[in-house]
Amino acid sequence: MPPLRPLAVCAAAAAAWFFCAPAAPAQEAPPPAAPRQPPPAPPPIRTLDEALELVAWDPARRGSALLALDPAGTHPYQPPFRPGEPYVPPAPLPPPPRSGGYLLRTIAGHFGRKVFPLGTLTVLAPAQMTVLNADPGEADPLAGLRSDEKLRFLQASLDQAQWARLGSAQGLGLGDLSAGEQRALFLSILPDPFRVQKVTFIKGGYNSSGGTDTTVTLSQAQRAAVRLRLRRALHWNYESASSPNSFYSFGTNASGPEGQEGYVLQNMGGYHGGREAYGVALGVEAPNRLKRGQLDFEAAALGAPVPLEGAATVGELVKRVSQATRVELHADARVGRLPVWTRGQSARAGDVLKALCLAVTGTFRRVGSGGAAAFVLTDDVAGIGARRARLAEWAERAEARKREIEIKLRERILAQRPAQHIGFDGADPLAPGEGLRKKLDEHLAGRSGYGGLPTAVGDLPEGVRAQVLERAATFGNSTQENGQPVQLRTDRVHVQVQLRLSLLVPGAGEIEDAGGGMGGGDMNIASLLPPPTGAPPPPPPGAPRPPESPVALPEAVAARGA
């Protein structure tokens, strides 16, 4: 054992090593930690199938499988469009909870669906269904008229003085009409809400002015102060240079001078959507439920289990139920091809069939009788073809009645000889000169249809001539016929006289019904003229005539026939 060294000697040696040892390299300070970034937002859920993948649904724990119809084609619920309101996209589905996933009822409402528990199977089916009205009752041919149709009623109620007002530069206003039905008709023609948008006119159209909100909504008092004006305008048809029997139609540009600011109507005409016709609702929205059917879902034969995994379509599921129960079942081709989504191994046959009925808002109809009977999954117990045929006959009768009324209206209008009050605007640089007007009047008096007057382009007003040449060049460069640019004749055109309806709007000036939503879009002047010379002769004496039924006209219209 080596001798022990004194403690002081050991301490001195240690101190000498410490001071004589090479210095350790200096350590660099660690770089500052990068700021923590929030986790990226999950992509938005666009369809029901994407949401279903995040649903907390355990069939074994719940004792119920899950079924949905066409989830890849099911998008977030969008409320029905309401006229006059801007489009508002549906709000995005919030992210699922960090643990557990979505609850089924959370995604159901977002996609317009409802959860229907059916025992061994739960179905995510539409919350609403459309019920077809197979017995619509009496039709009202005057219900739901468009603005242009209402204009015909108003015109049929006008007297000579009112027609003169309509054709004047001052136009026809509410104060020029009799109280009651005339004024009600006038107001019903105007858009409500009445919106105008400030624009800058360019060649052939207009641009919105700037990026700010340039839309103005008229108050009800301003709307009641709007006046209607009807005037003549030129319209022409080009001949194809290569195809003599081909014509292309254009009219004088309705926009203002290039670079000038003005207004256009933002919501001309009315909204004519929905499921109504002739005052009757043909399709009614109702809460989804099992429709009356001809198959007993609680029958003992439908107690067999049916495998769900791997089923791709409604038709395939119906076939599996048929094989498991030995009941002859089929799916109408219109619903049989629809895709299905399932989670879970199996479900009771009757529950599967109920789920499919709710999913397609249909039912099972019995076909055949006795032992040869079969059941078909379809829209309703009554065949949809037969129901649609009855509705078509109902609509045809209402339309025939409406045509009778329109004939009476035209007779009332022509009795006032209105064309004499509707002329060209004297301040319009595109209006024809006296010589061309005379030729057009002669052509209209002896017309045999709606063909235009062949006119040399050189005889047209300067502004019209410029538009004719410019549009021919633009159209020919952008349009092809049989793979070749269309060549239009520019030495002559076929000129017609059209009617232009405009609105004199307080604070906005004169605005044309360029889209024709109120009946003034390129309406031919011939509609205000008596039948042309050379019209077909009346039927010979003794020829049978269809029976006529009396046609009831509104009071303001009928009063003009006295």
mmCIF file of N, CA and C in Angstrom, residues 94-196:
data_model
loop_
_atom_site.group_PDB
_atom_site.id
_atom_site.type_symbol
_atom_site.label_atom_id
_atom_site.label_comp_id
_atom_site.label_asym_id
_atom_site.label_seq_id
_atom_site.Cartn_x
_atom_site.Cartn_y
_atom_site.Cartn_z
ATOM 1 N N PRO A 94 -67.784 24.763 -38.039
ATOM 2 C CA PRO A 94 -66.650 24.942 -37.117
ATOM 3 C C PRO A 94 -65.841 23.657 -37.005
ATOM 4 N N PRO A 95 -64.555 23.770 -36.626
ATOM 5 C CA PRO A 95 -63.735 22.555 -36.489
ATOM 6 C C PRO A 95 -64.325 21.619 -35.436
ATOM 7 N N PRO A 96 -64.056 20.325 -35.561
ATOM 8 C CA PRO A 96 -64.580 19.381 -34.560
ATOM 9 C C PRO A 96 -63.832 19.531 -33.240
ATOM 10 N N PRO A 97 -64.416 19.091 -32.145
ATOM 11 C CA PRO A 97 -63.693 19.096 -30.867
ATOM 12 C C PRO A 97 -62.406 18.285 -30.975
ATOM 13 N N ARG A 98 -61.404 18.651 -30.137
ATOM 14 C CA ARG A 98 -60.116 17.960 -30.217
ATOM 15 C C ARG A 98 -60.231 16.482 -29.858
ATOM 16 N N SER A 99 -61.195 16.161 -29.056
ATOM 17 C CA SER A 99 -61.384 14.755 -28.692
ATOM 18 C C SER A 99 -62.830 14.369 -28.957
ATOM 19 N N GLY A 100 -63.000 13.266 -29.588
ATOM 20 C CA GLY A 100 -64.345 12.734 -29.762
ATOM 21 C C GLY A 100 -64.978 12.999 -31.102
ATOM 22 N N GLY A 101 -64.555 14.026 -31.833
ATOM 23 C CA GLY A 101 -65.133 14.296 -33.142
ATOM 24 C C GLY A 101 -66.484 14.987 -33.055
ATOM 25 N N TYR A 102 -67.111 15.157 -34.217
ATOM 26 C CA TYR A 102 -68.409 15.834 -34.288
ATOM 27 C C TYR A 102 -69.517 14.974 -33.683
ATOM 28 N N LEU A 103 -70.498 15.643 -33.110
ATOM 29 C CA LEU A 103 -71.761 14.986 -32.815
ATOM 30 C C LEU A 103 -72.585 14.947 -34.097
ATOM 31 N N LEU A 104 -73.352 13.894 -34.267
ATOM 32 C CA LEU A 104 -74.109 13.729 -35.504
ATOM 33 C C LEU A 104 -75.101 14.876 -35.702
ATOM 34 N N ARG A 105 -75.749 15.315 -34.638
ATOM 35 C CA ARG A 105 -76.734 16.390 -34.772
ATOM 36 C C ARG A 105 -76.079 17.719 -35.154
ATOM 37 N N THR A 106 -74.779 17.876 -34.850
ATOM 38 C CA THR A 106 -74.087 19.121 -35.204
ATOM 39 C C THR A 106 -73.956 19.256 -36.710
ATOM 40 N N ILE A 107 -73.546 18.194 -37.365
ATOM 41 C CA ILE A 107 -73.372 18.289 -38.817
ATOM 42 C C ILE A 107 -74.702 18.153 -39.553
ATOM 43 N N ALA A 108 -75.694 17.531 -38.916
ATOM 44 C CA ALA A 108 -76.978 17.321 -39.597
ATOM 45 C C ALA A 108 -77.586 18.648 -40.019
ATOM 46 N N GLY A 109 -77.723 19.586 -39.086
ATOM 47 C CA GLY A 109 -78.335 20.869 -39.418
ATOM 48 C C GLY A 109 -77.529 21.652 -40.425
ATOM 49 N N HIS A 110 -76.207 21.541 -40.365
ATOM 50 C CA HIS A 110 -75.353 22.294 -41.294
ATOM 51 C C HIS A 110 -75.600 21.872 -42.734
ATOM 52 N N PHE A 111 -75.941 20.620 -42.934
ATOM 53 C CA PHE A 111 -76.158 20.109 -44.290
ATOM 54 C C PHE A 111 -77.638 19.912 -44.610
ATOM 55 N N GLY A 112 -78.519 20.520 -43.835
ATOM 56 C CA GLY A 112 -79.949 20.404 -44.113
ATOM 57 C C GLY A 112 -80.487 19.011 -43.882
ATOM 58 N N ARG A 113 -79.897 18.306 -42.937
ATOM 59 C CA ARG A 113 -80.301 16.932 -42.652
ATOM 60 C C ARG A 113 -80.860 16.824 -41.230
ATOM 61 N N LYS A 114 -81.502 15.692 -40.970
ATOM 62 C CA LYS A 114 -82.064 15.405 -39.654
ATOM 63 C C LYS A 114 -81.704 13.973 -39.283
ATOM 64 N N VAL A 115 -81.478 13.746 -37.998
ATOM 65 C CA VAL A 115 -81.125 12.414 -37.512
ATOM 66 C C VAL A 115 -82.412 11.649 -37.195
ATOM 67 N N PHE A 116 -82.593 10.491 -37.854
ATOM 68 C CA PHE A 116 -83.766 9.637 -37.620
ATOM 69 C C PHE A 116 -83.292 8.307 -37.031
ATOM 70 N N PRO A 117 -83.435 8.070 -35.723
ATOM 71 C CA PRO A 117 -83.094 6.760 -35.149
ATOM 72 C C PRO A 117 -84.202 5.749 -35.442
ATOM 73 N N LEU A 118 -83.821 4.583 -35.944
ATOM 74 C CA LEU A 118 -84.807 3.587 -36.372
ATOM 75 C C LEU A 118 -84.551 2.222 -35.738
ATOM 76 N N GLY A 119 -83.958 2.186 -34.563
ATOM 77 C CA GLY A 119 -83.676 0.904 -33.921
ATOM 78 C C GLY A 119 -82.270 0.453 -34.231
ATOM 79 N N THR A 120 -82.138 -0.510 -35.135
ATOM 80 C CA THR A 120 -80.813 -1.039 -35.456
ATOM 81 C C THR A 120 -80.069 -0.180 -36.472
ATOM 82 N N LEU A 121 -80.692 0.883 -36.938
ATOM 83 C CA LEU A 121 -80.063 1.740 -37.948
ATOM 84 C C LEU A 121 -80.504 3.184 -37.717
ATOM 85 N N THR A 122 -79.563 4.097 -37.836
ATOM 86 C CA THR A 122 -79.848 5.531 -37.772
ATOM 87 C C THR A 122 -79.529 6.125 -39.135
ATOM 88 N N VAL A 123 -80.440 6.939 -39.655
ATOM 89 C CA VAL A 123 -80.245 7.512 -40.984
ATOM 90 C C VAL A 123 -80.158 9.030 -40.880
ATOM 91 N N LEU A 124 -79.249 9.595 -41.636
ATOM 92 C CA LEU A 124 -79.117 11.043 -41.779
ATOM 93 C C LEU A 124 -79.836 11.405 -43.077
ATOM 94 N N ALA A 125 -81.083 11.883 -42.958
ATOM 95 C CA ALA A 125 -81.950 12.103 -44.119
ATOM 96 C C ALA A 125 -82.309 13.582 -44.232
ATOM 97 N N PRO A 126 -82.806 14.016 -45.404
ATOM 98 C CA PRO A 126 -83.207 15.423 -45.551
ATOM 99 C C PRO A 126 -84.199 15.837 -44.472
ATOM 100 N N ALA A 127 -84.025 17.054 -43.953
ATOM 101 C CA ALA A 127 -84.946 17.553 -42.934
ATOM 102 C C ALA A 127 -86.297 17.905 -43.535
ATOM 103 N N GLN A 128 -86.316 18.287 -44.810
ATOM 104 C CA GLN A 128 -87.548 18.682 -45.479
ATOM 105 C C GLN A 128 -87.771 17.817 -46.712
ATOM 106 N N MET A 129 -89.025 17.705 -47.128
ATOM 107 C CA MET A 129 -89.347 17.024 -48.375
ATOM 108 C C MET A 129 -90.367 17.857 -49.142
ATOM 109 N N THR A 130 -90.382 17.689 -50.448
ATOM 110 C CA THR A 130 -91.334 18.394 -51.298
ATOM 111 C C THR A 130 -92.479 17.452 -51.631
ATOM 112 N N VAL A 131 -93.688 17.892 -51.308
ATOM 113 C CA VAL A 131 -94.885 17.097 -51.578
ATOM 114 C C VAL A 131 -95.571 17.687 -52.802
ATOM 115 N N LEU A 132 -95.721 16.882 -53.843
ATOM 116 C CA LEU A 132 -96.348 17.332 -55.083
ATOM 117 C C LEU A 132 -97.854 17.431 -54.903
ATOM 118 N N ASN A 133 -98.416 18.561 -55.314
ATOM 119 C CA ASN A 133 -99.860 18.781 -55.212
ATOM 120 C C ASN A 133 -100.535 18.146 -56.424
ATOM 121 N N ALA A 134 -101.104 16.967 -56.226
ATOM 122 C CA ALA A 134 -101.712 16.246 -57.343
ATOM 123 C C ALA A 134 -103.136 16.695 -57.631
ATOM 124 N N ASP A 135 -103.722 17.500 -56.765
ATOM 125 C CA ASP A 135 -105.091 17.984 -56.965
ATOM 126 C C ASP A 135 -105.105 19.499 -56.733
ATOM 127 N N PRO A 136 -104.620 20.285 -57.710
ATOM 128 C CA PRO A 136 -104.416 21.726 -57.488
ATOM 129 C C PRO A 136 -105.685 22.551 -57.436
ATOM 130 N N GLY A 137 -106.822 22.008 -57.860
ATOM 131 C CA GLY A 137 -108.059 22.780 -57.820
ATOM 132 C C GLY A 137 -108.146 23.800 -58.945
ATOM 133 N N GLU A 138 -108.916 24.868 -58.717
ATOM 134 C CA GLU A 138 -109.170 25.866 -59.756
ATOM 135 C C GLU A 138 -107.934 26.733 -59.971
ATOM 136 N N ALA A 139 -107.557 26.896 -61.237
ATOM 137 C CA ALA A 139 -106.405 27.731 -61.584
ATOM 138 C C ALA A 139 -106.846 29.170 -61.820
ATOM 139 N N ASP A 140 -105.988 30.108 -61.442
ATOM 140 C CA ASP A 140 -106.228 31.525 -61.706
ATOM 141 C C ASP A 140 -105.245 31.961 -62.782
ATOM 142 N N PRO A 141 -105.690 32.127 -64.040
ATOM 143 C CA PRO A 141 -104.749 32.454 -65.120
ATOM 144 C C PRO A 141 -104.088 33.811 -64.959
ATOM 145 N N LEU A 142 -104.591 34.657 -64.058
ATOM 146 C CA LEU A 142 -104.020 35.992 -63.877
ATOM 147 C C LEU A 142 -103.120 36.074 -62.645
ATOM 148 N N ALA A 143 -102.923 34.960 -61.951
ATOM 149 C CA ALA A 143 -102.081 34.983 -60.755
ATOM 150 C C ALA A 143 -100.612 34.906 -61.150
ATOM 151 N N GLY A 144 -99.780 35.617 -60.406
ATOM 152 C CA GLY A 144 -98.342 35.546 -60.622
ATOM 153 C C GLY A 144 -97.880 36.094 -61.950
ATOM 154 N N LEU A 145 -98.547 37.123 -62.468
ATOM 155 C CA LEU A 145 -98.151 37.692 -63.754
ATOM 156 C C LEU A 145 -96.770 38.331 -63.657
ATOM 157 N N ARG A 146 -95.985 38.215 -64.723
ATOM 158 C CA ARG A 146 -94.712 38.909 -64.810
ATOM 159 C C ARG A 146 -94.950 40.399 -65.044
ATOM 160 N N SER A 147 -93.892 41.191 -64.869
ATOM 161 C CA SER A 147 -94.027 42.638 -65.060
ATOM 162 C C SER A 147 -94.434 42.977 -66.482
ATOM 163 N N ASP A 148 -93.891 42.253 -67.471
ATOM 164 C CA ASP A 148 -94.245 42.556 -68.859
ATOM 165 C C ASP A 148 -95.705 42.207 -69.143
ATOM 166 N N GLU A 149 -96.241 41.167 -68.471
ATOM 167 C CA GLU A 149 -97.649 40.822 -68.654
ATOM 168 C C GLU A 149 -98.552 41.854 -67.981
ATOM 169 N N LYS A 150 -98.133 42.331 -66.823
ATOM 170 C CA LYS A 150 -98.908 43.385 -66.158
ATOM 171 C C LYS A 150 -98.938 44.654 -67.004
ATOM 172 N N LEU A 151 -97.838 44.916 -67.715
ATOM 173 C CA LEU A 151 -97.803 46.098 -68.577
ATOM 174 C C LEU A 151 -98.883 46.011 -69.648
ATOM 175 N N ARG A 152 -99.145 44.811 -70.182
ATOM 176 C CA ARG A 152 -100.205 44.662 -71.187
ATOM 177 C C ARG A 152 -101.571 45.004 -70.574
ATOM 178 N N PHE A 153 -101.796 44.576 -69.354
ATOM 179 C CA PHE A 153 -103.058 44.919 -68.687
ATOM 180 C C PHE A 153 -103.178 46.428 -68.501
ATOM 181 N N LEU A 154 -102.077 47.051 -68.097
ATOM 182 C CA LEU A 154 -102.119 48.502 -67.926
ATOM 183 C C LEU A 154 -102.392 49.184 -69.258
ATOM 184 N N GLN A 155 -101.717 48.743 -70.321
ATOM 185 C CA GLN A 155 -101.930 49.346 -71.635
ATOM 186 C C GLN A 155 -103.380 49.174 -72.086
ATOM 187 N N ALA A 156 -103.965 48.015 -71.791
ATOM 188 C CA ALA A 156 -105.349 47.778 -72.205
ATOM 189 C C ALA A 156 -106.328 48.672 -71.463
ATOM 190 N N SER A 157 -105.914 49.233 -70.338
ATOM 191 C CA SER A 157 -106.804 50.097 -69.562
ATOM 192 C C SER A 157 -106.635 51.578 -69.895
ATOM 193 N N LEU A 158 -105.652 51.936 -70.743
ATOM 194 C CA LEU A 158 -105.361 53.347 -71.015
ATOM 195 C C LEU A 158 -106.326 53.928 -72.036
ATOM 196 N N ASP A 159 -106.645 55.202 -71.857
ATOM 197 C CA ASP A 159 -107.425 55.915 -72.872
ATOM 198 C C ASP A 159 -106.467 56.704 -73.762
ATOM 199 N N GLN A 160 -107.013 57.453 -74.713
ATOM 200 C CA GLN A 160 -106.181 58.178 -75.674
ATOM 201 C C GLN A 160 -105.240 59.158 -74.968
ATOM 202 N N ALA A 161 -105.752 59.905 -74.003
ATOM 203 C CA ALA A 161 -104.919 60.895 -73.318
ATOM 204 C C ALA A 161 -103.779 60.222 -72.555
ATOM 205 N N GLN A 162 -104.060 59.075 -71.956
ATOM 206 C CA GLN A 162 -103.016 58.382 -71.205
ATOM 207 C C GLN A 162 -101.975 57.772 -72.138
ATOM 208 N N TRP A 163 -102.408 57.277 -73.307
ATOM 209 C CA TRP A 163 -101.446 56.794 -74.293
ATOM 210 C C TRP A 163 -100.538 57.935 -74.751
ATOM 211 N N ALA A 164 -101.111 59.104 -74.947
ATOM 212 C CA ALA A 164 -100.308 60.260 -75.356
ATOM 213 C C ALA A 164 -99.273 60.595 -74.290
ATOM 214 N N ARG A 165 -99.650 60.487 -73.019
ATOM 215 C CA ARG A 165 -98.705 60.713 -71.936
ATOM 216 C C ARG A 165 -97.575 59.684 -71.965
ATOM 217 N N LEU A 166 -97.948 58.417 -72.158
ATOM 218 C CA LEU A 166 -96.949 57.347 -72.183
ATOM 219 C C LEU A 166 -95.930 57.570 -73.295
ATOM 220 N N GLY A 167 -96.368 58.116 -74.424
ATOM 221 C CA GLY A 167 -95.460 58.334 -75.545
ATOM 222 C C GLY A 167 -94.751 59.670 -75.524
ATOM 223 N N SER A 168 -95.007 60.504 -74.529
ATOM 224 C CA SER A 168 -94.393 61.831 -74.467
ATOM 225 C C SER A 168 -93.063 61.787 -73.731
ATOM 226 N N ALA A 169 -92.307 62.891 -73.837
ATOM 227 C CA ALA A 169 -91.028 62.987 -73.135
ATOM 228 C C ALA A 169 -91.216 63.021 -71.629
ATOM 229 N N GLN A 170 -92.407 63.443 -71.162
ATOM 230 C CA GLN A 170 -92.671 63.504 -69.721
ATOM 231 C C GLN A 170 -93.093 62.157 -69.145
ATOM 232 N N GLY A 171 -93.575 61.260 -69.991
ATOM 233 C CA GLY A 171 -93.958 59.939 -69.544
ATOM 234 C C GLY A 171 -95.280 59.903 -68.802
ATOM 235 N N LEU A 172 -95.670 58.695 -68.426
ATOM 236 C CA LEU A 172 -96.932 58.435 -67.729
ATOM 237 C C LEU A 172 -96.630 58.144 -66.267
ATOM 238 N N GLY A 173 -97.286 58.883 -65.378
ATOM 239 C CA GLY A 173 -97.053 58.698 -63.953
ATOM 240 C C GLY A 173 -98.299 58.301 -63.206
ATOM 241 N N LEU A 174 -98.130 58.071 -61.912
ATOM 242 C CA LEU A 174 -99.234 57.615 -61.078
ATOM 243 C C LEU A 174 -100.384 58.620 -61.075
ATOM 244 N N GLY A 175 -100.052 59.917 -61.095
ATOM 245 C CA GLY A 175 -101.086 60.932 -61.068
ATOM 246 C C GLY A 175 -101.907 61.014 -62.330
ATOM 247 N N ASP A 176 -101.437 60.386 -63.421
ATOM 248 C CA ASP A 176 -102.181 60.394 -64.683
ATOM 249 C C ASP A 176 -103.190 59.255 -64.757
ATOM 250 N N LEU A 177 -103.217 58.407 -63.744
ATOM 251 C CA LEU A 177 -104.063 57.215 -63.764
ATOM 252 C C LEU A 177 -105.210 57.368 -62.779
ATOM 253 N N SER A 178 -106.259 56.616 -63.041
ATOM 254 C CA SER A 178 -107.406 56.649 -62.139
ATOM 255 C C SER A 178 -107.083 55.874 -60.871
ATOM 256 N N ALA A 179 -107.676 56.318 -59.767
ATOM 257 C CA ALA A 179 -107.451 55.638 -58.496
ATOM 258 C C ALA A 179 -107.999 54.216 -58.570
ATOM 259 N N GLY A 180 -107.386 53.332 -57.815
ATOM 260 C CA GLY A 180 -107.858 51.957 -57.796
ATOM 261 C C GLY A 180 -106.977 51.050 -58.627
ATOM 262 N N GLU A 181 -107.600 50.290 -59.533
ATOM 263 C CA GLU A 181 -106.889 49.221 -60.213
ATOM 264 C C GLU A 181 -105.802 49.722 -61.151
ATOM 265 N N GLN A 182 -106.017 50.845 -61.854
ATOM 266 C CA GLN A 182 -104.983 51.361 -62.744
ATOM 267 C C GLN A 182 -103.711 51.671 -61.960
ATOM 268 N N ARG A 183 -103.856 52.368 -60.857
ATOM 269 C CA ARG A 183 -102.685 52.728 -60.067
ATOM 270 C C ARG A 183 -102.033 51.492 -59.442
ATOM 271 N N ALA A 184 -102.843 50.550 -59.020
ATOM 272 C CA ALA A 184 -102.290 49.316 -58.454
ATOM 273 C C ALA A 184 -101.492 48.551 -59.507
ATOM 274 N N LEU A 185 -102.011 48.497 -60.738
ATOM 275 C CA LEU A 185 -101.278 47.848 -61.823
ATOM 276 C C LEU A 185 -99.954 48.545 -62.075
ATOM 277 N N PHE A 186 -99.979 49.870 -62.127
ATOM 278 C CA PHE A 186 -98.776 50.656 -62.391
ATOM 279 C C PHE A 186 -97.699 50.344 -61.348
ATOM 280 N N LEU A 187 -98.065 50.384 -60.078
ATOM 281 C CA LEU A 187 -97.083 50.144 -59.020
ATOM 282 C C LEU A 187 -96.582 48.705 -59.028
ATOM 283 N N SER A 188 -97.448 47.757 -59.401
ATOM 284 C CA SER A 188 -97.026 46.355 -59.410
ATOM 285 C C SER A 188 -96.019 46.071 -60.514
ATOM 286 N N ILE A 189 -95.963 46.927 -61.526
ATOM 287 C CA ILE A 189 -95.005 46.749 -62.618
ATOM 288 C C ILE A 189 -93.599 47.121 -62.174
ATOM 289 N N LEU A 190 -93.481 48.113 -61.301
ATOM 290 C CA LEU A 190 -92.176 48.633 -60.903
ATOM 291 C C LEU A 190 -91.471 47.658 -59.968
ATOM 292 N N PRO A 191 -90.137 47.547 -60.079
ATOM 293 C CA PRO A 191 -89.402 46.685 -59.150
ATOM 294 C C PRO A 191 -89.602 47.141 -57.707
ATOM 295 N N ASP A 192 -89.628 46.182 -56.799
ATOM 296 C CA ASP A 192 -89.772 46.497 -55.383
ATOM 297 C C ASP A 192 -88.998 45.446 -54.585
ATOM 298 N N PRO A 193 -87.865 45.821 -53.969
ATOM 299 C CA PRO A 193 -87.306 47.166 -53.874
ATOM 300 C C PRO A 193 -86.770 47.662 -55.215
ATOM 301 N N PHE A 194 -86.774 48.978 -55.381
ATOM 302 C CA PHE A 194 -86.361 49.630 -56.622
ATOM 303 C C PHE A 194 -84.935 50.138 -56.418
ATOM 304 N N ARG A 195 -83.976 49.488 -57.081
ATOM 305 C CA ARG A 195 -82.570 49.837 -56.901
ATOM 306 C C ARG A 195 -81.963 50.305 -58.220
ATOM 307 N N VAL A 196 -81.162 51.351 -58.146
ATOM 308 C CA VAL A 196 -80.411 51.827 -59.301
ATOM 309 C C VAL A 196 -78.936 51.841 -58.932
#
